[in-house]
mmCIF file of C-alpha atoms and ligand atoms in Angstrom:
data_model
loop_
_atom_site.group_PDB
_atom_site.id
_atom_site.type_symbol
_atom_site.label_atom_id
_atom_site.label_comp_id
_atom_site.label_asym_id
_atom_site.label_seq_id
_atom_site.Cartn_x
_atom_site.Cartn_y
_atom_site.Cartn_z
ATOM 1 C CA MET A 9 26.922 -36.240 -65.389
ATOM 2 C CA ILE A 10 24.928 -34.469 -67.714
ATOM 3 C CA ILE A 11 22.762 -31.249 -65.767
ATOM 4 C CA GLN A 12 20.811 -28.768 -67.450
ATOM 5 C CA ARG A 13 22.075 -25.312 -66.213
ATOM 6 C CA VAL A 14 20.520 -21.384 -67.090
ATOM 7 C CA VAL A 15 23.313 -19.174 -68.078
ATOM 8 C CA LEU A 16 24.123 -15.909 -69.097
ATOM 9 C CA ASN A 17 23.277 -15.940 -72.727
ATOM 10 C CA SER A 18 23.988 -11.309 -72.972
ATOM 11 C CA ARG A 19 23.418 -8.627 -70.942
ATOM 12 C CA PRO A 20 20.268 -6.170 -71.094
ATOM 13 C CA GLY A 21 22.798 -3.105 -70.674
ATOM 14 C CA LYS A 22 22.681 -0.520 -68.234
ATOM 15 C CA ASN A 23 19.951 1.405 -69.280
ATOM 16 C CA GLY A 24 17.674 -2.095 -70.617
ATOM 17 C CA VAL A 25 14.586 -4.254 -69.764
ATOM 18 C CA PRO A 26 15.740 -7.480 -69.590
ATOM 19 C CA VAL A 27 14.562 -10.675 -71.661
ATOM 20 C CA ALA A 28 14.133 -13.322 -71.971
ATOM 21 C CA GLU A 29 17.091 -13.450 -74.379
ATOM 22 C CA ASN A 30 19.629 -12.573 -71.773
ATOM 23 C CA PHE A 31 18.793 -16.152 -70.867
ATOM 24 C CA ARG A 32 19.451 -19.532 -71.770
ATOM 25 C CA LEU A 33 18.994 -22.978 -71.202
ATOM 26 C CA GLU A 34 21.104 -25.798 -71.774
ATOM 27 C CA GLN A 35 22.570 -29.333 -71.124
ATOM 28 C CA SER A 36 26.233 -29.376 -69.627
ATOM 29 C CA THR A 37 28.138 -31.883 -68.145
ATOM 30 C CA ILE A 38 29.605 -32.346 -64.441
ATOM 31 C CA PRO A 39 32.452 -34.340 -63.005
ATOM 32 C CA ASP A 40 30.837 -38.253 -61.681
ATOM 33 C CA THR A 41 32.861 -37.728 -58.606
ATOM 34 C CA VAL A 42 33.794 -35.032 -55.955
ATOM 35 C CA GLN A 43 37.004 -34.389 -54.720
ATOM 36 C CA GLU A 44 38.357 -34.005 -51.116
ATOM 37 C CA GLY A 45 36.197 -31.533 -49.551
ATOM 38 C CA GLN A 46 33.208 -30.617 -52.136
ATOM 39 C CA VAL A 47 30.012 -31.881 -51.962
ATOM 40 C CA ARG A 48 27.357 -33.055 -55.166
ATOM 41 C CA VAL A 49 24.422 -31.146 -54.134
ATOM 42 C CA ARG A 50 20.606 -31.787 -56.255
ATOM 43 C CA THR A 51 19.062 -28.516 -56.352
ATOM 44 C CA LEU A 52 15.276 -28.191 -54.916
ATOM 45 C CA TYR A 53 14.669 -24.091 -55.017
ATOM 46 C CA LEU A 54 15.934 -21.327 -56.016
ATOM 47 C CA SER A 55 15.263 -17.872 -55.210
ATOM 48 C CA VAL A 56 15.014 -14.899 -57.940
ATOM 49 C CA ASP A 57 16.019 -11.180 -56.440
ATOM 50 C CA PRO A 58 15.913 -7.663 -57.377
ATOM 51 C CA TYR A 59 19.989 -7.393 -56.938
ATOM 52 C CA MET A 60 19.902 -9.682 -59.535
ATOM 53 C CA ARG A 61 19.049 -7.090 -62.548
ATOM 54 C CA CYS A 62 22.764 -5.157 -61.228
ATOM 55 C CA ARG A 63 24.621 -8.431 -61.296
ATOM 56 C CA MET A 64 23.602 -8.486 -65.625
ATOM 57 C CA ASN A 65 25.221 -5.289 -65.967
ATOM 58 C CA GLU A 66 29.087 -5.250 -66.655
ATOM 59 C CA ASP A 67 29.985 -3.416 -63.850
ATOM 60 C CA THR A 68 27.355 -4.541 -60.959
ATOM 61 C CA GLY A 69 28.205 -0.767 -59.618
ATOM 62 C CA SER A 70 28.648 -1.792 -56.408
ATOM 63 C CA ASP A 71 31.444 -3.361 -54.328
ATOM 64 C CA TYR A 72 29.803 -6.437 -52.428
ATOM 65 C CA LEU A 73 27.978 -7.897 -56.243
ATOM 66 C CA LEU A 74 30.106 -9.465 -58.975
ATOM 67 C CA PRO A 75 28.830 -9.387 -62.660
ATOM 68 C CA TRP A 76 27.607 -12.797 -63.364
ATOM 69 C CA GLN A 77 29.703 -13.891 -66.898
ATOM 70 C CA LEU A 78 28.806 -14.177 -70.315
ATOM 71 C CA SER A 79 27.748 -18.274 -71.432
ATOM 72 C CA GLU A 80 28.121 -18.827 -66.802
ATOM 73 C CA ALA A 81 25.608 -20.951 -65.541
ATOM 74 C CA ALA A 82 23.657 -17.229 -62.980
ATOM 75 C CA ASP A 83 24.040 -18.093 -59.606
ATOM 76 C CA GLY A 84 22.311 -16.488 -56.072
ATOM 77 C CA GLY A 85 20.517 -18.182 -53.095
ATOM 78 C CA GLY A 86 19.499 -21.867 -53.079
ATOM 79 C CA ILE A 87 18.517 -24.570 -51.467
ATOM 80 C CA GLY A 88 19.210 -28.513 -52.419
ATOM 81 C CA VAL A 89 19.341 -31.533 -51.124
ATOM 82 C CA VAL A 90 23.289 -33.680 -50.907
ATOM 83 C CA GLU A 91 23.443 -36.619 -52.814
ATOM 84 C CA GLU A 92 27.495 -37.178 -51.895
ATOM 85 C CA SER A 93 29.511 -35.728 -49.669
ATOM 86 C CA LYS A 94 33.863 -35.479 -49.146
ATOM 87 C CA HIS A 95 33.234 -32.924 -46.583
ATOM 88 C CA ASN A 96 33.554 -33.877 -42.815
ATOM 89 C CA ASN A 97 30.212 -30.863 -41.882
ATOM 90 C CA PHE A 98 27.714 -33.021 -44.713
ATOM 91 C CA ALA A 99 26.555 -36.339 -45.125
ATOM 92 C CA LYS A 100 24.349 -38.221 -47.581
ATOM 93 C CA GLY A 101 20.335 -36.842 -47.374
ATOM 94 C CA ASP A 102 21.234 -33.286 -45.848
ATOM 95 C CA PHE A 103 19.811 -29.778 -46.988
ATOM 96 C CA VAL A 104 22.098 -27.534 -47.259
ATOM 97 C CA THR A 105 21.497 -23.688 -48.856
ATOM 98 C CA SER A 106 24.654 -21.437 -49.679
ATOM 99 C CA PHE A 107 24.385 -17.760 -51.526
ATOM 100 C CA LYS A 108 25.858 -19.044 -54.349
ATOM 101 C CA TRP A 109 23.561 -21.511 -55.543
ATOM 102 C CA PRO A 110 24.141 -22.138 -59.547
ATOM 103 C CA TRP A 111 21.256 -22.224 -62.021
ATOM 104 C CA GLN A 112 21.379 -25.509 -62.049
ATOM 105 C CA THR A 113 19.867 -28.947 -61.665
ATOM 106 C CA VAL A 114 22.717 -30.862 -60.034
ATOM 107 C CA ALA A 115 26.187 -29.140 -58.758
ATOM 108 C CA VAL A 116 29.752 -30.284 -57.074
ATOM 109 C CA LEU A 117 30.490 -27.176 -54.682
ATOM 110 C CA ASP A 118 32.642 -26.783 -52.342
ATOM 111 C CA GLY A 119 31.973 -27.677 -48.560
ATOM 112 C CA SER A 120 33.060 -23.950 -47.235
ATOM 113 C CA LEU A 121 30.007 -21.724 -49.679
ATOM 114 C CA LEU A 122 27.113 -24.292 -48.141
ATOM 115 C CA GLN A 123 25.641 -24.203 -44.406
ATOM 116 C CA LYS A 124 23.061 -27.059 -43.117
ATOM 117 C CA LEU A 125 19.228 -26.392 -42.567
ATOM 118 C CA VAL A 126 17.215 -27.623 -39.898
ATOM 119 C CA PRO A 127 13.176 -28.533 -42.137
ATOM 120 C CA GLN A 128 12.040 -28.316 -38.743
ATOM 121 C CA LEU A 129 12.624 -24.698 -37.266
ATOM 122 C CA VAL A 130 9.985 -24.797 -40.555
ATOM 123 C CA ASP A 131 8.134 -27.063 -40.101
ATOM 124 C CA GLY A 132 9.654 -28.587 -42.893
ATOM 125 C CA HIS A 133 8.465 -25.659 -44.918
ATOM 126 C CA LEU A 134 12.280 -26.064 -46.789
ATOM 127 C CA SER A 135 11.683 -23.127 -49.043
ATOM 128 C CA PHE A 136 11.177 -20.459 -46.153
ATOM 129 C CA PHE A 137 15.064 -20.426 -45.638
ATOM 130 C CA LEU A 138 15.065 -18.523 -49.485
ATOM 131 C CA GLY A 139 11.599 -16.091 -47.856
ATOM 132 C CA PRO A 140 10.285 -14.834 -44.580
ATOM 133 C CA ALA A 141 13.268 -17.474 -42.931
ATOM 134 C CA GLY A 142 16.262 -16.421 -44.944
ATOM 135 C CA LEU A 143 17.415 -12.997 -46.484
ATOM 136 C CA THR A 144 14.485 -12.067 -47.092
ATOM 137 C CA GLY A 145 13.665 -12.107 -43.752
ATOM 138 C CA LEU A 146 16.436 -11.214 -42.378
ATOM 139 C CA THR A 147 16.238 -7.807 -44.439
ATOM 140 C CA ALA A 148 13.141 -6.792 -43.077
ATOM 141 C CA LEU A 149 13.525 -7.935 -39.443
ATOM 142 C CA LEU A 150 17.182 -6.281 -39.096
ATOM 143 C CA GLY A 151 16.463 -2.958 -41.731
ATOM 144 C CA ILE A 152 13.727 -2.227 -38.824
ATOM 145 C CA LYS A 153 15.866 -3.123 -35.460
ATOM 146 C CA GLU A 154 18.959 -1.092 -36.654
ATOM 147 C CA LYS A 155 17.866 1.508 -39.009
ATOM 148 C CA GLY A 156 13.904 2.048 -37.654
ATOM 149 C CA HIS A 157 14.185 3.791 -34.531
ATOM 150 C CA VAL A 158 10.713 1.537 -33.915
ATOM 151 C CA SER A 159 10.067 1.663 -30.312
ATOM 152 C CA ALA A 160 6.837 0.063 -28.483
ATOM 153 C CA GLY A 161 4.449 2.998 -27.070
ATOM 154 C CA ALA A 162 5.478 5.658 -29.410
ATOM 155 C CA ASN A 163 2.648 5.105 -31.385
ATOM 156 C CA GLN A 164 3.923 5.519 -34.634
ATOM 157 C CA THR A 165 2.954 4.955 -37.924
ATOM 158 C CA MET A 166 5.209 2.775 -40.695
ATOM 159 C CA VAL A 167 4.444 2.790 -44.578
ATOM 160 C CA VAL A 168 5.782 -0.069 -46.797
ATOM 161 C CA SER A 169 6.463 0.453 -50.762
ATOM 162 C CA GLY A 170 6.452 -3.048 -52.372
ATOM 163 C CA ALA A 171 4.680 -3.929 -49.272
ATOM 164 C CA ALA A 172 3.194 -7.119 -51.478
ATOM 165 C CA GLY A 173 6.635 -8.302 -52.927
ATOM 166 C CA ALA A 174 9.544 -10.420 -50.180
ATOM 167 C CA CYS A 175 10.196 -7.777 -47.991
ATOM 168 C CA GLY A 176 7.699 -5.308 -47.671
ATOM 169 C CA SER A 177 5.217 -7.718 -46.532
ATOM 170 C CA LEU A 178 7.158 -9.098 -43.765
ATOM 171 C CA ALA A 179 8.392 -5.350 -43.219
ATOM 172 C CA GLY A 180 5.266 -4.325 -42.493
ATOM 173 C CA GLN A 181 3.969 -6.901 -39.885
ATOM 174 C CA ILE A 182 7.027 -6.945 -38.097
ATOM 175 C CA GLY A 183 6.499 -3.305 -37.738
ATOM 176 C CA ARG A 184 3.628 -3.984 -36.123
ATOM 177 C CA LEU A 185 5.034 -6.794 -34.189
ATOM 178 C CA GLU A 186 7.683 -4.640 -32.991
ATOM 179 C CA GLY A 187 5.316 -1.611 -31.760
ATOM 180 C CA CYS A 188 4.490 0.694 -34.748
ATOM 181 C CA THR A 189 0.840 1.773 -34.267
ATOM 182 C CA ARG A 190 -0.157 1.638 -37.647
ATOM 183 C CA VAL A 191 0.549 -0.130 -41.286
ATOM 184 C CA VAL A 192 0.024 1.630 -44.328
ATOM 185 C CA GLY A 193 1.487 -0.386 -47.334
ATOM 186 C CA ILE A 194 1.362 0.505 -51.031
ATOM 187 C CA ALA A 195 1.788 -2.010 -53.793
ATOM 188 C CA GLY A 196 1.003 -2.038 -58.049
ATOM 189 C CA THR A 197 -2.351 -3.913 -57.665
ATOM 190 C CA ASP A 198 -5.980 -3.949 -55.933
ATOM 191 C CA GLU A 199 -5.481 -7.729 -55.567
ATOM 192 C CA LYS A 200 -2.009 -7.065 -53.774
ATOM 193 C CA CYS A 201 -3.745 -4.030 -51.577
ATOM 194 C CA SER A 202 -6.622 -5.975 -50.564
ATOM 195 C CA ILE A 203 -4.213 -9.531 -49.478
ATOM 196 C CA LEU A 204 -2.231 -7.362 -46.811
ATOM 197 C CA VAL A 205 -5.266 -6.098 -45.482
ATOM 198 C CA SER A 206 -7.436 -9.142 -44.848
ATOM 199 C CA GLU A 207 -4.841 -11.299 -44.540
ATOM 200 C CA MET A 208 -0.797 -9.468 -43.384
ATOM 201 C CA GLY A 209 -2.317 -6.993 -41.000
ATOM 202 C CA PHE A 210 -2.029 -3.924 -43.110
ATOM 203 C CA ASP A 211 -4.528 -0.964 -41.644
ATOM 204 C CA ALA A 212 -4.647 -0.258 -45.160
ATOM 205 C CA ALA A 213 -3.186 -0.315 -48.360
ATOM 206 C CA ILE A 214 -2.558 1.843 -51.180
ATOM 207 C CA ASN A 215 -2.621 0.868 -55.504
ATOM 208 C CA TYR A 216 0.122 3.143 -56.514
ATOM 209 C CA LYS A 217 -1.146 2.211 -60.425
ATOM 210 C CA LYS A 218 -4.068 4.007 -59.045
ATOM 211 C CA GLY A 219 -4.908 7.489 -58.093
ATOM 212 C CA ASN A 220 -2.596 9.685 -56.992
ATOM 213 C CA VAL A 221 -0.532 8.502 -53.947
ATOM 214 C CA ALA A 222 0.124 11.859 -52.076
ATOM 215 C CA GLU A 223 -3.773 12.566 -51.302
ATOM 216 C CA GLN A 224 -4.497 8.945 -49.773
ATOM 217 C CA LEU A 225 -1.121 9.215 -48.235
ATOM 218 C CA ARG A 226 -2.939 12.134 -46.703
ATOM 219 C CA GLU A 227 -5.809 10.472 -45.511
ATOM 220 C CA LEU A 228 -4.949 7.167 -44.493
ATOM 221 C CA CYS A 229 -1.894 8.585 -42.618
ATOM 222 C CA PRO A 230 -3.275 11.787 -40.503
ATOM 223 C CA GLY A 231 -0.272 11.506 -38.073
ATOM 224 C CA GLY A 232 2.429 11.503 -40.648
ATOM 225 C CA VAL A 233 4.449 9.325 -41.503
ATOM 226 C CA ASP A 234 7.352 8.339 -38.852
ATOM 227 C CA VAL A 235 9.084 5.015 -39.966
ATOM 228 C CA TYR A 236 9.094 5.010 -44.087
ATOM 229 C CA PHE A 237 10.749 1.000 -45.039
ATOM 230 C CA ASP A 238 11.457 2.158 -48.560
ATOM 231 C CA ASN A 239 11.742 -1.156 -51.517
ATOM 232 C CA VAL A 240 11.345 0.721 -54.091
ATOM 233 C CA GLY A 241 12.634 4.674 -53.788
ATOM 234 C CA GLY A 242 11.347 7.058 -57.464
ATOM 235 C CA ASP A 243 8.932 9.261 -57.366
ATOM 236 C CA ILE A 244 6.154 6.865 -54.796
ATOM 237 C CA SER A 245 9.466 7.466 -52.018
ATOM 238 C CA ASP A 246 9.100 11.749 -52.999
ATOM 239 C CA ALA A 247 5.497 11.621 -51.867
ATOM 240 C CA VAL A 248 5.909 9.217 -48.639
ATOM 241 C CA ILE A 249 9.370 11.359 -47.905
ATOM 242 C CA ASN A 250 6.791 14.626 -47.930
ATOM 243 C CA GLN A 251 4.362 12.940 -45.871
ATOM 244 C CA MET A 252 7.400 12.506 -42.801
ATOM 245 C CA ASN A 253 7.288 14.140 -39.494
ATOM 246 C CA GLN A 254 10.302 15.958 -37.790
ATOM 247 C CA ASN A 255 13.053 13.637 -36.447
ATOM 248 C CA SER A 256 11.644 10.385 -38.435
ATOM 249 C CA HIS A 257 13.446 7.866 -40.340
ATOM 250 C CA ILE A 258 13.428 6.015 -43.691
ATOM 251 C CA ILE A 259 15.083 2.430 -44.177
ATOM 252 C CA LEU A 260 16.631 2.747 -47.617
ATOM 253 C CA CYS A 261 15.661 -1.370 -48.354
ATOM 254 C CA GLY A 262 15.702 -0.840 -51.782
ATOM 255 C CA GLN A 263 15.115 0.921 -55.064
ATOM 256 C CA ILE A 264 13.788 -1.571 -57.371
ATOM 257 C CA SER A 265 12.230 1.378 -59.715
ATOM 258 C CA GLN A 266 15.824 3.094 -60.292
ATOM 259 C CA TYR A 267 17.082 -0.634 -61.283
ATOM 260 C CA ASN A 268 16.821 -0.710 -64.687
ATOM 261 C CA LYS A 269 18.393 2.670 -64.931
ATOM 262 C CA ASP A 270 22.104 4.052 -65.101
ATOM 263 C CA VAL A 271 22.623 5.696 -61.977
ATOM 264 C CA PRO A 272 24.500 5.662 -58.798
ATOM 265 C CA TYR A 273 23.313 4.082 -55.564
ATOM 266 C CA PRO A 274 21.676 4.989 -53.689
ATOM 267 C CA PRO A 275 20.168 7.781 -56.349
ATOM 268 C CA PRO A 276 20.094 11.051 -54.820
ATOM 269 C CA LEU A 277 16.716 12.606 -53.703
ATOM 270 C CA PRO A 278 15.388 15.688 -56.378
ATOM 271 C CA PRO A 279 16.790 18.445 -54.448
ATOM 272 C CA GLU A 280 13.304 19.968 -53.540
ATOM 273 C CA VAL A 281 12.875 16.374 -51.854
ATOM 274 C CA GLU A 282 16.419 16.425 -50.138
ATOM 275 C CA LYS A 283 15.056 19.839 -48.889
ATOM 276 C CA VAL A 284 12.586 18.303 -46.938
ATOM 277 C CA GLN A 285 14.391 15.327 -45.784
ATOM 278 C CA LYS A 286 17.337 18.025 -43.919
ATOM 279 C CA GLU A 287 15.164 20.082 -42.852
ATOM 280 C CA ARG A 288 12.585 17.869 -41.393
ATOM 281 C CA ASN A 289 16.068 15.934 -40.012
ATOM 282 C CA ILE A 290 14.533 12.592 -41.657
ATOM 283 C CA THR A 291 17.558 9.953 -41.505
ATOM 284 C CA ARG A 292 18.006 8.119 -44.647
ATOM 285 C CA GLU A 293 21.168 5.562 -43.895
ATOM 286 C CA ARG A 294 21.982 2.776 -46.700
ATOM 287 C CA PHE A 295 20.982 -0.482 -45.086
ATOM 288 C CA LEU A 296 22.710 -3.951 -46.139
ATOM 289 C CA VAL A 297 21.484 -7.137 -44.655
ATOM 290 C CA LEU A 298 25.154 -8.171 -45.229
ATOM 291 C CA ASN A 299 26.770 -6.015 -42.937
ATOM 292 C CA TYR A 300 25.042 -7.621 -39.805
ATOM 293 C CA MET A 301 25.598 -11.277 -40.441
ATOM 294 C CA ASP A 302 27.012 -11.876 -36.833
ATOM 295 C CA LYS A 303 22.650 -11.078 -35.788
ATOM 296 C CA HIS A 304 21.297 -13.434 -38.482
ATOM 297 C CA GLU A 305 21.186 -16.612 -36.405
ATOM 298 C CA ALA A 306 19.344 -15.565 -33.895
ATOM 299 C CA SER A 307 17.059 -13.118 -36.403
ATOM 300 C CA VAL A 308 16.451 -16.095 -37.764
ATOM 301 C CA ILE A 309 15.242 -18.448 -34.924
ATOM 302 C CA GLN A 310 13.182 -15.105 -34.384
ATOM 303 C CA LEU A 311 11.196 -15.048 -37.478
ATOM 304 C CA CYS A 312 11.681 -19.310 -37.780
ATOM 305 C CA GLN A 313 9.049 -19.247 -33.953
ATOM 306 C CA TRP A 314 7.160 -16.426 -35.438
ATOM 307 C CA ILE A 315 6.108 -18.317 -38.837
ATOM 308 C CA ARG A 316 5.609 -21.288 -36.314
ATOM 309 C CA GLU A 317 3.540 -19.122 -33.926
ATOM 310 C CA GLY A 318 1.304 -17.755 -36.886
ATOM 311 C CA LYS A 319 2.294 -14.165 -36.097
ATOM 312 C CA LEU A 320 4.649 -13.405 -39.528
ATOM 313 C CA LYS A 321 1.994 -14.849 -42.721
ATOM 314 C CA VAL A 322 4.459 -15.623 -45.561
ATOM 315 C CA GLY A 323 2.327 -14.942 -47.424
ATOM 316 C CA THR A 324 1.770 -16.495 -51.363
ATOM 317 C CA PHE A 325 4.948 -18.580 -52.726
ATOM 318 C CA THR A 326 5.125 -18.542 -56.165
ATOM 319 C CA PHE A 327 6.434 -21.721 -57.232
ATOM 320 C CA ASN A 328 7.444 -21.487 -61.230
ATOM 321 C CA PRO A 329 8.637 -25.298 -63.163
ATOM 322 C CA TRP A 330 12.149 -24.960 -64.099
ATOM 323 C CA ALA A 331 11.954 -26.210 -67.300
ATOM 324 C CA LEU A 332 9.826 -22.500 -67.407
ATOM 325 C CA ILE A 333 13.404 -21.374 -67.201
ATOM 326 C CA THR A 334 14.092 -19.543 -64.300
ATOM 327 C CA PHE A 335 13.831 -16.326 -66.049
ATOM 328 C CA ALA A 336 10.783 -15.838 -66.295
ATOM 329 C CA ALA A 337 10.340 -16.360 -62.327
ATOM 330 C CA PHE A 338 13.065 -13.749 -62.775
ATOM 331 C CA GLN A 339 10.959 -11.527 -64.908
ATOM 332 C CA SER A 340 7.855 -11.905 -63.721
ATOM 333 C CA MET A 341 8.887 -10.554 -60.138
ATOM 334 C CA MET A 342 10.235 -7.336 -61.485
ATOM 335 C CA ASN A 343 7.147 -6.888 -63.142
ATOM 336 C CA GLY A 344 5.699 -7.193 -60.217
ATOM 337 C CA GLY A 345 4.042 -10.923 -60.880
ATOM 338 C CA ASN A 346 4.527 -12.323 -57.227
ATOM 339 C CA ILE A 347 2.482 -11.585 -53.922
ATOM 340 C CA GLY A 348 5.733 -12.577 -50.906
ATOM 341 C CA LYS A 349 8.477 -14.489 -52.044
ATOM 342 C CA GLN A 350 8.897 -15.633 -55.992
ATOM 343 C CA ILE A 351 10.695 -18.996 -55.618
ATOM 344 C CA VAL A 352 11.847 -21.740 -58.516
ATOM 345 C CA SER A 353 11.290 -25.459 -57.792
ATOM 346 C CA VAL A 354 13.366 -27.341 -59.525
ATOM 347 C CA SER A 355 12.936 -30.718 -58.435
ATOM 348 C CA LYS A 356 10.740 -33.144 -55.279
HETATM 349 P P1 NDP B 7 9.964 -8.307 -54.279
HETATM 350 O O1 NDP B 7 9.625 -9.124 -53.572
HETATM 351 O O2 NDP B 7 9.885 -7.229 -53.307
HETATM 352 O O3 NDP B 7 9.224 -8.546 -55.962
HETATM 353 C C1 NDP B 7 10.126 -6.306 -56.498
HETATM 354 C C2 NDP B 7 8.784 -5.833 -56.543
HETATM 355 O O4 NDP B 7 8.423 -4.876 -56.416
HETATM 356 C C3 NDP B 7 7.269 -6.871 -57.579
HETATM 357 O O5 NDP B 7 6.697 -7.299 -56.736
HETATM 358 C C4 NDP B 7 6.473 -5.257 -57.697
HETATM 359 O O6 NDP B 7 5.260 -4.778 -56.799
HETATM 360 C C5 NDP B 7 7.796 -4.486 -57.020
HETATM 361 N N1 NDP B 7 8.096 -2.914 -58.092
HETATM 362 C C6 NDP B 7 9.028 -3.473 -59.256
HETATM 363 N N2 NDP B 7 8.879 -2.212 -60.124
HETATM 364 C C7 NDP B 7 8.275 -0.697 -59.389
HETATM 365 C C8 NDP B 7 8.532 -0.296 -59.626
HETATM 366 N N3 NDP B 7 9.137 0.328 -60.709
HETATM 367 N N4 NDP B 7 8.287 1.097 -58.753
HETATM 368 C C9 NDP B 7 7.468 0.449 -57.621
HETATM 369 N N5 NDP B 7 7.140 -1.356 -57.460
HETATM 370 C C10 NDP B 7 7.853 -2.058 -57.978
HETATM 371 O O7 NDP B 7 11.015 -8.323 -54.005
HETATM 372 P P2 NDP B 7 11.974 -8.211 -52.468
HETATM 373 O O8 NDP B 7 11.462 -8.013 -51.410
HETATM 374 O O9 NDP B 7 13.447 -9.544 -52.789
HETATM 375 O O10 NDP B 7 12.909 -6.798 -53.082
HETATM 376 C C11 NDP B 7 12.906 -5.409 -52.607
HETATM 377 C C12 NDP B 7 13.529 -4.211 -52.308
HETATM 378 O O11 NDP B 7 14.729 -5.060 -51.472
HETATM 379 C C13 NDP B 7 14.564 -4.262 -53.496
HETATM 380 O O12 NDP B 7 14.462 -2.610 -53.843
HETATM 381 C C14 NDP B 7 15.121 -5.060 -52.971
HETATM 382 O O13 NDP B 7 17.165 -4.330 -54.249
HETATM 383 C C15 NDP B 7 15.553 -4.640 -52.062
HETATM 384 N N6 NDP B 7 16.488 -5.551 -51.010
HETATM 385 C C16 NDP B 7 17.590 -5.155 -50.009
HETATM 386 C C17 NDP B 7 17.684 -5.344 -49.470
HETATM 387 C C18 NDP B 7 19.137 -5.096 -48.315
HETATM 388 O O14 NDP B 7 20.479 -6.010 -47.254
HETATM 389 N N7 NDP B 7 19.584 -3.808 -48.546
HETATM 390 C C19 NDP B 7 18.473 -7.015 -49.558
HETATM 391 C C20 NDP B 7 17.340 -8.078 -49.828
HETATM 392 C C21 NDP B 7 16.311 -7.529 -50.839
HETATM 393 P P3 NDP B 7 4.226 -3.630 -57.324
HETATM 394 O O15 NDP B 7 3.361 -5.104 -57.901
HETATM 395 O O16 NDP B 7 4.068 -3.430 -56.159
HETATM 396 O O17 NDP B 7 4.572 -2.966 -58.819
#
């Protein structure tokens, strides 16, 4: 059977910004028949995520991420429909997902890599399982629960960087649902900041590309910052940490501003910021959503309930047609083109 796939064509280098030529769209073939234990799936949606930048390097710098191989299909989160199954758990027509979905139109996968989806949980919006009802939502919810120390009635102020992105836009809303009294976002355009306030329930938002972040933070968080959901690292995080209260908490979710640089993860703080962190006893523990697999099922049910009840706004989903090549979506997401979760729609 003839299929289309996106393969890694070249590596950008550890300190390089990815370019379109790093990927190649090509025709390929897969077997016409499936073997015992296998399932043939047609791809519906693919997820593009910041961690994929690390997979473009020969060495990802991380023990849980494998590098993509040159001339092999890239892979990541995906959703599809079963076309043929020789695995007991799946039948033709089932909707399924996997973290190891190849960037190709049709694939034969080992059934053990797949999980069945229940579309009713998200009122049929299947792509939500790659965003607010999937790893993205889990990252926001479990990050806050495991590392945020949010407590209803404690009058806490939360700041979220990367606030208009997939995790960030949910983190602010969940922080509020869990009990924070003030939520302030930091994002890269005026449009994003306006949506955060008008649609996502943030109290205020700062465009970090305009004006002085530290000054605006001082004004918008007069009682200091108690919880910081950090998606970006770098200068933005340094400014936030400087305004954090004694015994406050950083949820170290990601450091996207550092992903095109050859630095260890998590990147060390500048000495003067580290001094503040230590003196004020601010926790900054690494958070990895995959370390909480035992809590995923119950958390997905919670997220789906909030979405159905309208308590969690899922924002705009950006869909790019497959023909425009999945990389364009990845590059756009890395450069701030998305509001909410960036998804690639491969087929109807
Ligand atoms: P997003 O949807 O947030 O997309 C990335 C966003 O990052 C862009 O839209 C852009 O928005 C912003 N950005 C890009 N470069 C910079 C920069 N130099 N400085 C500030 N902002 C920048 O992606 P996700 O929600 O999927 O991921 C958010 C973070 O969460 C990432 O760091 C990711 O690695 C991490 N993550 C961590 C997980 C974990 O288990 N710990 C799991 C999943 C994600 P803008 O216009 O605002 O610049």
